[in-house]
Coordinates of C-alpha atoms in Angstrom, one line a residue:
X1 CA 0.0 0.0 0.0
X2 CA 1.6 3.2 -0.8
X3 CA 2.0 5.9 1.3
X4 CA 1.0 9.9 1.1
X5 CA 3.8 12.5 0.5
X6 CA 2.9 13.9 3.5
X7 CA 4.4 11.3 5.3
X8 CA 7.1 10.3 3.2
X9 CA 10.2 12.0 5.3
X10 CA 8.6 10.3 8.6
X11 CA 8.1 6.8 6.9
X12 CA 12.1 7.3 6.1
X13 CA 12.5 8.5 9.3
X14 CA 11.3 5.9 10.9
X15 CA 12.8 3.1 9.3
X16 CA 16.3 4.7 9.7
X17 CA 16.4 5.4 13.1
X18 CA 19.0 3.8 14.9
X19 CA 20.4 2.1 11.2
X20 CA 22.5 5.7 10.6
X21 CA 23.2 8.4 12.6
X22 CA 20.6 11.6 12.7
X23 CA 22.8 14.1 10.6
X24 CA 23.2 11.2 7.9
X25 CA 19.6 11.1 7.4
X26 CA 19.3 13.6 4.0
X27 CA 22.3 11.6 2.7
X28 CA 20.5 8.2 3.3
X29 CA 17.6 9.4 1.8
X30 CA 19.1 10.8 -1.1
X31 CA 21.9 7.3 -1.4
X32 CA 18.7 4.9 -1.2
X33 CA 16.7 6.9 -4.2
X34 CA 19.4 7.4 -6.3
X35 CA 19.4 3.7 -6.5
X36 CA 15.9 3.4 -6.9
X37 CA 16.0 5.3 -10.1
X38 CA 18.8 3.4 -11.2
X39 CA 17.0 0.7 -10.8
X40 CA 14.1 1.7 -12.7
X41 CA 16.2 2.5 -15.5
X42 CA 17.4 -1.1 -15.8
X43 CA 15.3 -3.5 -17.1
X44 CA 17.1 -6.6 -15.7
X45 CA 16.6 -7.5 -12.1
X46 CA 18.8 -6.4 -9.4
X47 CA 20.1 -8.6 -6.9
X48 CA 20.9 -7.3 -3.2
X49 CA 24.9 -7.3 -4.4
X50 CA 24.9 -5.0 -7.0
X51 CA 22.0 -2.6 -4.8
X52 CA 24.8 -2.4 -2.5
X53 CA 27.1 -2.0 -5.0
X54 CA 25.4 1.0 -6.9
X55 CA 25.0 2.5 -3.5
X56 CA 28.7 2.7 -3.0
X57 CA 29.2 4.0 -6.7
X58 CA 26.6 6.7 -6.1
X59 CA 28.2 7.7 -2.7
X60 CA 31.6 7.7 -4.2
X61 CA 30.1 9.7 -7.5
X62 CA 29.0 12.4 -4.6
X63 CA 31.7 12.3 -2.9
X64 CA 29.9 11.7 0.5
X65 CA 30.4 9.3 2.7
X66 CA 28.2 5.3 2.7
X67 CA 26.0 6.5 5.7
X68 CA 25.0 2.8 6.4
X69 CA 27.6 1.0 8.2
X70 CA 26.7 -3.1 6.1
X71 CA 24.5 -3.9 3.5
X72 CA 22.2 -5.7 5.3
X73 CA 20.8 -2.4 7.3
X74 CA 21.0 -0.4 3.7
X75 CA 18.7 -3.1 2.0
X76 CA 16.2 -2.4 5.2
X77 CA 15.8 1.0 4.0
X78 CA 15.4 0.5 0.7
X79 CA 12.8 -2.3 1.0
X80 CA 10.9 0.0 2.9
X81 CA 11.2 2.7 0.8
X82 CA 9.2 1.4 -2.2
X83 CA 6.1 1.8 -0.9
X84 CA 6.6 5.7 -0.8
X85 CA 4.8 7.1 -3.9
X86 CA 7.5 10.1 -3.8
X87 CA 9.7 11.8 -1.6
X88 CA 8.8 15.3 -0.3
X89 CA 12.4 17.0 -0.8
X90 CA 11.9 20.0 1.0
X91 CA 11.1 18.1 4.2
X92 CA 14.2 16.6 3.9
X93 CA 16.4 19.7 3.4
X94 CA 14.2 21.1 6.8
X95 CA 15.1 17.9 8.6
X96 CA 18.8 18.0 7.5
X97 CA 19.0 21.4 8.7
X98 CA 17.4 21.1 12.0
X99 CA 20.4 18.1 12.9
X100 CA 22.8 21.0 12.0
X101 CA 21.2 23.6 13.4
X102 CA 21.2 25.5 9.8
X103 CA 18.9 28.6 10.0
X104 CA 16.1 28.2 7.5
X105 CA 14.0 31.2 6.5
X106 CA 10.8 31.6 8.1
X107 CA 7.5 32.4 5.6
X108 CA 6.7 35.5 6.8
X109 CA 10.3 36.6 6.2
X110 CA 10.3 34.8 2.5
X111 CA 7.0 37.1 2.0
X112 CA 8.7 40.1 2.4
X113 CA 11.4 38.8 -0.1
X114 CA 9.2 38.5 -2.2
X115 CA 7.7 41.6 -2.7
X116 CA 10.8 42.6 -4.8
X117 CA 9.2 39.8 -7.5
X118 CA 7.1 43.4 -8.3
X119 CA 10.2 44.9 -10.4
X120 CA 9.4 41.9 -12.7
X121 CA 13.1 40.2 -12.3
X122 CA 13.9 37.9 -15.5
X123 CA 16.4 36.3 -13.6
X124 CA 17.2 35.0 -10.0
X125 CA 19.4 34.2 -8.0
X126 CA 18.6 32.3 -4.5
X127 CA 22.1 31.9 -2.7
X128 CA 22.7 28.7 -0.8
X129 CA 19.1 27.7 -1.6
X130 CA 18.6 25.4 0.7
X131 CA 17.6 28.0 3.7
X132 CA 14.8 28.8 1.8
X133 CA 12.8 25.2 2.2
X134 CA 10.6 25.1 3.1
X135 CA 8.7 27.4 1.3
X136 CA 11.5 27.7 -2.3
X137 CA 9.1 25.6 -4.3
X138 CA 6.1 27.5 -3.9
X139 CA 8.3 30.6 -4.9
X140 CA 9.8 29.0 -7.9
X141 CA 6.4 27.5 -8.9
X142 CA 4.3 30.9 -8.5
X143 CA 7.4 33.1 -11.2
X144 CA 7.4 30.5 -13.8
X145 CA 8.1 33.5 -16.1
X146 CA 11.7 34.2 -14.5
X147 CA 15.0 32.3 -14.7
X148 CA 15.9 30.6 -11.3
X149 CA 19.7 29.9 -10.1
X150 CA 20.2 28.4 -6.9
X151 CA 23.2 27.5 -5.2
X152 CA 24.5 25.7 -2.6
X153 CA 28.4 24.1 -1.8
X154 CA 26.6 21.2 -0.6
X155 CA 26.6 18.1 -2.8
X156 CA 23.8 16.8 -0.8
X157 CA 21.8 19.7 -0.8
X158 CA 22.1 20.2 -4.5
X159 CA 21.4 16.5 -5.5
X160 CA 18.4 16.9 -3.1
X161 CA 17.3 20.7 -4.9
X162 CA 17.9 18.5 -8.5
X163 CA 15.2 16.5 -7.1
X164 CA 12.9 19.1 -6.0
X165 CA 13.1 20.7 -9.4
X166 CA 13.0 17.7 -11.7
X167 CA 11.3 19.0 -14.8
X168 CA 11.4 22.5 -14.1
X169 CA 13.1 23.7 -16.8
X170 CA 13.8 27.4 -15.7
X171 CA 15.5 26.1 -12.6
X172 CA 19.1 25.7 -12.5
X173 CA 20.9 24.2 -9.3
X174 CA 24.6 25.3 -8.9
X175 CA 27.4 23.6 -6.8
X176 CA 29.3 26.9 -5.6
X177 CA 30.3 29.4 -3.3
X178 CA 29.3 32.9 -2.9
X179 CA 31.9 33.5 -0.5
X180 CA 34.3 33.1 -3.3
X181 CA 35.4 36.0 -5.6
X182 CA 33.6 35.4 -9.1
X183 CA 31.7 32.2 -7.8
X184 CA 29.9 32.2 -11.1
X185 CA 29.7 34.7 -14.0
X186 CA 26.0 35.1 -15.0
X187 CA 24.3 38.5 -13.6
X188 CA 21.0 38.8 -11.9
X189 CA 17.9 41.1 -11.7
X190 CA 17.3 39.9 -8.5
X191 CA 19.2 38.1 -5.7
X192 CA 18.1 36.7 -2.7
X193 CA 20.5 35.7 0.2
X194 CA 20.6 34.9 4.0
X195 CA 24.5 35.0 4.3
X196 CA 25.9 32.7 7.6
X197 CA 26.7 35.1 10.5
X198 CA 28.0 34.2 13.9
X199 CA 30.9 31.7 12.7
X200 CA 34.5 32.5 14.2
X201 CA 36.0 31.1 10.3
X202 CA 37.3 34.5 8.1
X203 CA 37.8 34.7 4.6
X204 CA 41.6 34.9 3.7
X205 CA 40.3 36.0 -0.1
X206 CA 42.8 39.4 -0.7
X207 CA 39.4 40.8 -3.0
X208 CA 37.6 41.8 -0.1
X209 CA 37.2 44.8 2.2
X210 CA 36.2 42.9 5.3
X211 CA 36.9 39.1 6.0
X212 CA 33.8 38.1 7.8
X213 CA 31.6 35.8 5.7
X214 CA 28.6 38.1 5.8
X215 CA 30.1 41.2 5.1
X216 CA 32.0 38.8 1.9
X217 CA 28.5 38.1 0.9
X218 CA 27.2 41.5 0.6
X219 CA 30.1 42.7 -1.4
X220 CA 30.4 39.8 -3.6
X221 CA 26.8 39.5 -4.4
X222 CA 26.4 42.6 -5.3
X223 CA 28.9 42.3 -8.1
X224 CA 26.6 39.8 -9.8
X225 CA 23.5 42.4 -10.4
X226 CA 22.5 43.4 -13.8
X227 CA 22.3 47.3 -14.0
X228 CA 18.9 48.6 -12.0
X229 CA 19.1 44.7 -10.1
X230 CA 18.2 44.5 -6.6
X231 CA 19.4 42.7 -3.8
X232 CA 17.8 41.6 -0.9
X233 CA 20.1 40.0 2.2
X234 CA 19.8 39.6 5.8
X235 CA 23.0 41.0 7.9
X236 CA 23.5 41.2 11.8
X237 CA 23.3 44.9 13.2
X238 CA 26.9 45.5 13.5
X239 CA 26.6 46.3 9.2
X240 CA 24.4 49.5 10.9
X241 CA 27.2 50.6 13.1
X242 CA 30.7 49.3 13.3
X243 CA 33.7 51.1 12.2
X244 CA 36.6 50.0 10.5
X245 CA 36.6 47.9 7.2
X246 CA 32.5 47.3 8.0
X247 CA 32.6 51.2 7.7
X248 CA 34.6 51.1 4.9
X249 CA 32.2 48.2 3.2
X250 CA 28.7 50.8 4.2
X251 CA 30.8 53.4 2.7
X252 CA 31.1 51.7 -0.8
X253 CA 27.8 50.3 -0.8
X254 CA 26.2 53.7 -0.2
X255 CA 28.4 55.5 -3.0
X256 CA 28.1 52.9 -5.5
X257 CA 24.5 51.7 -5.0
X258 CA 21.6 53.0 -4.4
X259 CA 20.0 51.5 -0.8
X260 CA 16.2 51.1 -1.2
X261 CA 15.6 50.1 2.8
X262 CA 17.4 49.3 5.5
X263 CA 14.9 47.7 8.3
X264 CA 15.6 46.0 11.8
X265 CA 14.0 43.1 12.3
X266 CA 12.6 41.3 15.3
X267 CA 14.8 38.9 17.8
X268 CA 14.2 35.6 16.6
X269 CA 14.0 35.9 12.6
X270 CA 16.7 33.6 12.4
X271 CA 16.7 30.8 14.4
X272 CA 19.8 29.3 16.3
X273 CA 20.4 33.3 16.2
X274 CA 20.3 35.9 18.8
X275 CA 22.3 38.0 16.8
X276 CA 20.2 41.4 16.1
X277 CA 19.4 41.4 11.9
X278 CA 18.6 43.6 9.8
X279 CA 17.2 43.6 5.9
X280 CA 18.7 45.1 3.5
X281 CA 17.5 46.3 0.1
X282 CA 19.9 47.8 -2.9
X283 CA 19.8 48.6 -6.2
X284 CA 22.5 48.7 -9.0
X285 CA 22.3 52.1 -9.7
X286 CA 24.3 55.2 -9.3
X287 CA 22.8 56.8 -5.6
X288 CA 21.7 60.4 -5.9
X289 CA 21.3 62.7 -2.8
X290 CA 17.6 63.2 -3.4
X291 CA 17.1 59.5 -3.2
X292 CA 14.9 58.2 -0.6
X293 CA 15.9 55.5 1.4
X294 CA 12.9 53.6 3.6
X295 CA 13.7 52.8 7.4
X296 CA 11.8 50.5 8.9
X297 CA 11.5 48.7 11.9
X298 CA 9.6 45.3 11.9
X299 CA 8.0 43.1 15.0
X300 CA 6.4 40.2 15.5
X301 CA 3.2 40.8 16.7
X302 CA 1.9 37.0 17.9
X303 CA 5.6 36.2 19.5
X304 CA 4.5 35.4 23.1
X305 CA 8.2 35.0 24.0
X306 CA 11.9 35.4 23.2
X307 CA 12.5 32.0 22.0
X308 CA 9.1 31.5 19.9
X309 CA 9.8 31.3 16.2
X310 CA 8.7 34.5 14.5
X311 CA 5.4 33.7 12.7
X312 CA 3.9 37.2 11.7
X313 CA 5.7 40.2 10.9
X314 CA 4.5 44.3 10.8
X315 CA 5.9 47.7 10.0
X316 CA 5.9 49.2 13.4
X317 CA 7.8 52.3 12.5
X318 CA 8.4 53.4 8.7
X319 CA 10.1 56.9 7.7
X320 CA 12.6 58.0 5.1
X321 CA 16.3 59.7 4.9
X322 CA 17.5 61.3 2.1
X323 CA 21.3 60.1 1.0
X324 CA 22.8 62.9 2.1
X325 CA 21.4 62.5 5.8
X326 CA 22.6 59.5 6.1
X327 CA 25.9 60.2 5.1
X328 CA 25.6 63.4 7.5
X329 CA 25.6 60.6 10.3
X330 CA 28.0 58.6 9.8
X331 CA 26.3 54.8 10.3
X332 CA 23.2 53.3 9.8
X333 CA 22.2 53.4 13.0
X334 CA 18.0 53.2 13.2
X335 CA 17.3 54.0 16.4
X336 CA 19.1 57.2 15.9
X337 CA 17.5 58.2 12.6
X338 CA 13.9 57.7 14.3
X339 CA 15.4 59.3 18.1
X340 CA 16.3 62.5 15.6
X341 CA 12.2 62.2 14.6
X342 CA 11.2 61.9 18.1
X343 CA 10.2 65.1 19.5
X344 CA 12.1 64.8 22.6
X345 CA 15.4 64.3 20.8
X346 CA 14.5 67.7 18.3
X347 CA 13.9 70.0 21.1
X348 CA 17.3 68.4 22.6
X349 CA 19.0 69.5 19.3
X350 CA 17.5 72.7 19.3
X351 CA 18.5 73.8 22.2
X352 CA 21.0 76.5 22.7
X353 CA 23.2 74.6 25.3
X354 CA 26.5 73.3 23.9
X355 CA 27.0 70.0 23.0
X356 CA 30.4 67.7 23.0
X357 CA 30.3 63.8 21.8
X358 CA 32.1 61.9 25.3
X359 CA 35.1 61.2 23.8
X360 CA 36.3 64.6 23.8
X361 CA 35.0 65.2 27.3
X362 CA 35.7 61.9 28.6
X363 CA 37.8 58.6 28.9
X364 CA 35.8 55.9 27.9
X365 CA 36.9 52.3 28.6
X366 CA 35.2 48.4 29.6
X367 CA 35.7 46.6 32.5
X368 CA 38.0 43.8 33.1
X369 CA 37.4 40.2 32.7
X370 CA 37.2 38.4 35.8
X371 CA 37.6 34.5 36.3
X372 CA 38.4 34.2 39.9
X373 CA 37.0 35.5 42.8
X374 CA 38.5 35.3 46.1
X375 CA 36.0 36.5 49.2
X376 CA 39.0 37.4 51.1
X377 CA 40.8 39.3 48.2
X378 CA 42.1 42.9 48.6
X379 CA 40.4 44.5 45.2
X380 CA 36.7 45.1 44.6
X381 CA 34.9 44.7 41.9
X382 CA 31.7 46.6 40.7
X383 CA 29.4 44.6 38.7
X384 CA 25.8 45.0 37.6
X385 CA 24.2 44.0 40.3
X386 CA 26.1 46.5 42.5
X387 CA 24.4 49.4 40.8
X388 CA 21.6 50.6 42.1
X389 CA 18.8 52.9 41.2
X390 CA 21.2 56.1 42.7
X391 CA 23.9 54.9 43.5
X392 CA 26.9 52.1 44.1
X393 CA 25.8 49.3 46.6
X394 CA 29.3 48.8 48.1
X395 CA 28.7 46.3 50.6
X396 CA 27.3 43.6 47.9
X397 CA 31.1 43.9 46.0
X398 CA 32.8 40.7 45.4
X399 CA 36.8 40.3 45.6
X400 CA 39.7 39.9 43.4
X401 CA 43.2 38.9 44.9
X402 CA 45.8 40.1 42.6
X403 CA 48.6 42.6 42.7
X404 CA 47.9 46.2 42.3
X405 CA 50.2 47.0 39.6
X406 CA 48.2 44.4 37.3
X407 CA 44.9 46.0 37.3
X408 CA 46.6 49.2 37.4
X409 CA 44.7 50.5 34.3
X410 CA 41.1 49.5 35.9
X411 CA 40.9 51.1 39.0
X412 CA 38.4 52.8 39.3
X413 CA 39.0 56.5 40.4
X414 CA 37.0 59.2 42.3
X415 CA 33.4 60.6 40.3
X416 CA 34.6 57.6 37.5
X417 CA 30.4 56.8 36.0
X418 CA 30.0 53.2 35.6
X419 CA 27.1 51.6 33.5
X420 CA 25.6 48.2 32.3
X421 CA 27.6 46.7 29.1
X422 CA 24.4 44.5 28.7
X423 CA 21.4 43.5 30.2
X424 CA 17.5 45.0 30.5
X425 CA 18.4 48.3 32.0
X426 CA 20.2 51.1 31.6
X427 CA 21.2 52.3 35.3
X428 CA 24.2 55.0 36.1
X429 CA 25.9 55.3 39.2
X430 CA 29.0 57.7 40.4
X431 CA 31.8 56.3 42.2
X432 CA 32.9 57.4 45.1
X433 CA 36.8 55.9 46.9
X434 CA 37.2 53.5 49.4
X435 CA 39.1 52.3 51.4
X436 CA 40.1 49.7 49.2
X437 CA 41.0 49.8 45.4
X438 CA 38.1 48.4 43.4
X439 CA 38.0 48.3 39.6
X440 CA 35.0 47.6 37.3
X441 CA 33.7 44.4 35.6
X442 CA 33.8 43.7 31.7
X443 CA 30.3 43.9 31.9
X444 CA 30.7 47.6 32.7
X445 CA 31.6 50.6 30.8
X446 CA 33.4 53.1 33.1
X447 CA 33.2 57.2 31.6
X448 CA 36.0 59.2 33.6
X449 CA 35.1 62.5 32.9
X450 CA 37.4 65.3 32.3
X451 CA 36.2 67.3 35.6
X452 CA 37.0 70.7 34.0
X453 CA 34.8 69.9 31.5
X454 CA 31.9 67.6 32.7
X455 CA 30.5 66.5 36.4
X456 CA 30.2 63.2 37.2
X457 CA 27.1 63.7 38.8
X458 CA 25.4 66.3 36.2
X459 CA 26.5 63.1 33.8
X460 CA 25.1 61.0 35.5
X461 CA 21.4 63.1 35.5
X462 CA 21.6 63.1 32.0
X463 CA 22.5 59.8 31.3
X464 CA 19.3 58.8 33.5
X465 CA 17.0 61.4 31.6
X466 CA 14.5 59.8 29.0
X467 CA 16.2 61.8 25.8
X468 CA 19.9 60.7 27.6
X469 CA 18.2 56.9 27.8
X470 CA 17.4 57.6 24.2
X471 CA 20.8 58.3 23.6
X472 CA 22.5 55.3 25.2
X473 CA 19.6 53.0 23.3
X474 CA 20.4 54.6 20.1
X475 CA 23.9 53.3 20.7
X476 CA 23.2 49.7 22.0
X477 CA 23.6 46.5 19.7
X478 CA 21.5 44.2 20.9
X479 CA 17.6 43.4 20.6
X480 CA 15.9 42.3 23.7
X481 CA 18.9 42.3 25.6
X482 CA 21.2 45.5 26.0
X483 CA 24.4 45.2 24.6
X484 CA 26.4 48.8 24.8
X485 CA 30.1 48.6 23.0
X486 CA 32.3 51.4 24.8
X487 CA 33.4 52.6 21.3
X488 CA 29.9 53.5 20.3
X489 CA 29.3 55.2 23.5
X490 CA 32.6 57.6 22.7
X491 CA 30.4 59.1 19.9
X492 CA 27.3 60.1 22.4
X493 CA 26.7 63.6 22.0
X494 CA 25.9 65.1 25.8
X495 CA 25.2 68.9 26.7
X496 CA 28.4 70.3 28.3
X497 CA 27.0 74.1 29.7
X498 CA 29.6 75.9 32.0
X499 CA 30.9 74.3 35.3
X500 CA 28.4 76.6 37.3
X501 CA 25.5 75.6 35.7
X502 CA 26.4 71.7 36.6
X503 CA 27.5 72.0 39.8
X504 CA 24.6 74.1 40.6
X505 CA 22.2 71.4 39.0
X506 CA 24.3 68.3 40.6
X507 CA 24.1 70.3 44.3
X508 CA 20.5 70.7 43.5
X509 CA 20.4 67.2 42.9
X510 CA 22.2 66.2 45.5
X511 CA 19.8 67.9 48.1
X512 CA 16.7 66.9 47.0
X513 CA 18.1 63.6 46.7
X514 CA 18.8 63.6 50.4
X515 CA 15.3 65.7 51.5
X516 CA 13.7 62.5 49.3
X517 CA 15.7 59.6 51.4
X518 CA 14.9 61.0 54.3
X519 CA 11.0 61.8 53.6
X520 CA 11.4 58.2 52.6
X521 CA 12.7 57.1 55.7
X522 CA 10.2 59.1 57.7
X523 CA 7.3 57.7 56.7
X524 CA 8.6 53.9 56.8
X525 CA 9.4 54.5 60.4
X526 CA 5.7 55.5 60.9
X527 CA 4.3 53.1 58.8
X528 CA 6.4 50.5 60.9
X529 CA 5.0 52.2 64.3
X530 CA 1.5 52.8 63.3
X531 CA 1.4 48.6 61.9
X532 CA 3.5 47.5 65.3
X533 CA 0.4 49.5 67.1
X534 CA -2.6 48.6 65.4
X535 CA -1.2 44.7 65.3
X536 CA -0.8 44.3 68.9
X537 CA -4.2 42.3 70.1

């Protein structure tokens, strides 16, 4: 009795459990029906030898390993096997992937992919294919009218895609890799792409600006776009922000393309990822200044937590820059294109008080990494937990023993601010000497401000204001969870008025601080006394 599609991959499943191991499942799938078609081919029976003998041709034909360890267990499977009517291929590619943990591109994130089909693309390109399943037929099958490419450097993957596109005729499945200078030679009108990101492996290819594997892919792809092609790529967030050759990579793109949108998308887009990601759109043609680039920031409106796959995804907030604004800023930081829309942020800039970006205020510098603790050690150190809502909870410090001279360049001095690296929050505190030396934690920042220029305290009011919370957001690199690089914060622009004006506001501060604790303190006590009196029976 044969079996439906549906449960083809679970009928193979099934019968291979414990007969290979889990990540040689695709391959013994794609091994056991290679033979079958062979088979069919041949109009003289086959006996169990020369099964097992084509087998071993076919795995040594692509060039991948016999998954089954004797004959005997591969002649199982392939009994079994010929009461499937056919083989649903995509299932297999999303089974492959899930043993290794290969993101695949979730539908709702395909969708918006495809709403560059609109220009009318001839031809496409679909890099390493295979994290499109398992919605890539469907997209092939709905643009009959345009030329497919895919690729993948997987033999596996690419006998399994041949499969999945028998008989399509405008679908052609190519062995390569884009992470390769001129990995083929054929020009698109539209490519698709979700490069890897994450991996500690760098490209050692002289071609390139930047040796990261994503970055790689965005410059390498776009040197296979016919003129007026887009393409369309996911990137993590540092593409937004980070300086160096990534700066040097946003700078060509912007000059020599023209960017259509640039959107951040929600935590949990791609999974085995907490990386923040962003879409990117662009267009091979000459940028202009007038040109209007979308921003967009995208959610997930039915994620019920963190770790839940994304399933829906909405334009929260949309607005537009011009070329020449961007380049005005410097990055492509988001959050600070829509904080410079917010009105808080454009009465901040209108303002007549001067302004000075920290680093030229300031010495800005992390924390140091520390692996062992000693309760009895002579150093403190600050961490996250020690800061509270006003101020430095000194009692709660754990201890470092180690000589003074080595942590020389942490120690924390007097009116040093100290702030969360990562987490939920963002919480300042001023530090104040004690009687031991203490340094900070690498998963602090620590701003030692130039006191003839800036007060520690005044600093520390801004830093906690909702436009200076703005700021420090603007600057962070994570999604849900904070993620502030010391280097980013350098370039925080805060008001710097005269020393009288801040010392006046951080006395003011100060006081009322005080006046509040003690208000505070007040009316616990009578609170304690009035509950103490009306409790006693």
């Amino acid at each position: 009795m044969k079996m439906d599609a549906q449960s083809g991959i679970v009928t193979y499943r099934d019968v291979i459990r414990g007969l290979v191991s889990p990540d040689e499942y695709a391959a013994a799938v794609v091994l056991v029906e290679e033979v079958k078609e062979y088979c069919q081919k041949v109009s003289d029976n086959v006996d169990s030898d020369q099964l097992y003998v084509a087998l071993l041709e076919f795995a040594d034909k692509l060039g991948i390993k016999n998954p089954f360890h004797n004959k005997e267990d591969f002649l199982l499977v392939y009994k079994k096997s010929e009461e499937l009517e056919y083989v649903e291929w995509e299932d297999v590619i999303v089974h492959m992937a899930s043993t290794s943990r290969m993101p695949l591109i979730p539908k709702v994130l395909l969708d918006v992919y495809q709403e560059r089909f609109s220009i009318g693309p001839e031809t496409i390109l679909v890099a390493e294919a295979e994290k499109f399943a398992p919605n890539l037929k469907s997209m092939v099958d709905e643009n009959i009218n345009s030329k497919f490419v895919l690729t993948t450097q997987n033999t596996i993957y690419a006998r399994i895609l041949e499969n999945l596109f028998d008989g399509n005729d405008h679908v052609e499945i190519c062995v390569t890799n884009i992470y390769s200078y001129e990995f083929i030679s054929q020009r698109f009108d539209l490519i698709l792409a979700c490069p890897g990101f994450g991996g500690r492996m760098l490209s050692d290819d002289p071609n390139f600006m930047c040796r990261e594997f994503d970055m790689v892919a965005l410059e390498n792809l776009s040197l296979h776009l016919n003129s007026g092609g887009r393409l369309v790529l996911v990137l993590p967030g540092r593409i937004t922000f980070a300086s160096g050759r990534v700066s040097d990579l946003r700078q060509f793109i912007q000059t020599t393309y023209t960017i259509k949108e640039i959107g951040e998308l929600p935590e949990g887009t791609i999974e085995y990822s907490g990386i923040k990601v962003y879409l990117l759109d662009i267009e091979n043609n000459r940028p202009h200044d007038d040109n209007d680039i979308v921003i967009r920031r995208y959610s997930s409106a039915e994620k019920k937590s963190r770790r839940a796959s994304v399933t829906s995804l909405e334009v929260t907030d949309d607005t537009f820059v011009m070329l020449s604004e961007l380049e005005e800023q410097g990055d492509w930081n988001i959050d600070q294109i829509f904080a410079q829309q917010d009105t808080d942020y454009q009465n901040y800039q209108r303002s007549g008080i001067r302004k000075d970006i920290i680093g030229n205020v300031a010495e800005v510098f992390r924390g140091k990494a520390v692996t062992k603790k000693d309760p009895a050690g002579d150093i403190g150190v600050v961490n996250i937990t020690n800061i509270g809502e006003y101020e430095i909870d000194y009692s709660g410090l754990e201890h470092l023993q180690e000589e003074e001279r080595k942590v020389s360049n942490y120690l924390l001095q007097e009116g040093d601010v100290v702030l969360p690296a990562r987490g939920t929050a963002i919480r300042t505190a001023v530090f104040h000497k004690q009687g031991y030396p203490c340094i900070a934690s690498s998963n602090l920042i620590v701003i030692r401000p130039n006191p003839k220029m800036l007060d520690s305290v005044y600093l520390k009011i801004f830093l906690d204001s909702p436009i200076g919370n703005k700021m420090i957001s603007s600057a962070q690199q994570g999604a849900g969870v904070m993620n502030i690089s010391y280097k980013d914060l350098r370039i925080l622009e805060v008001p710097i008025p005269p020393m009288e004006t801040q010392q006046a506001v951080t006395k003011e501060y100060l006081e009322e601080l005080q006046n509040y604790r003690e208000t505070v303190a007040a009316a616990e006590r009578r609170w304690t006394e009035v509950l103490t009196r009306l409790q006693t029976f």
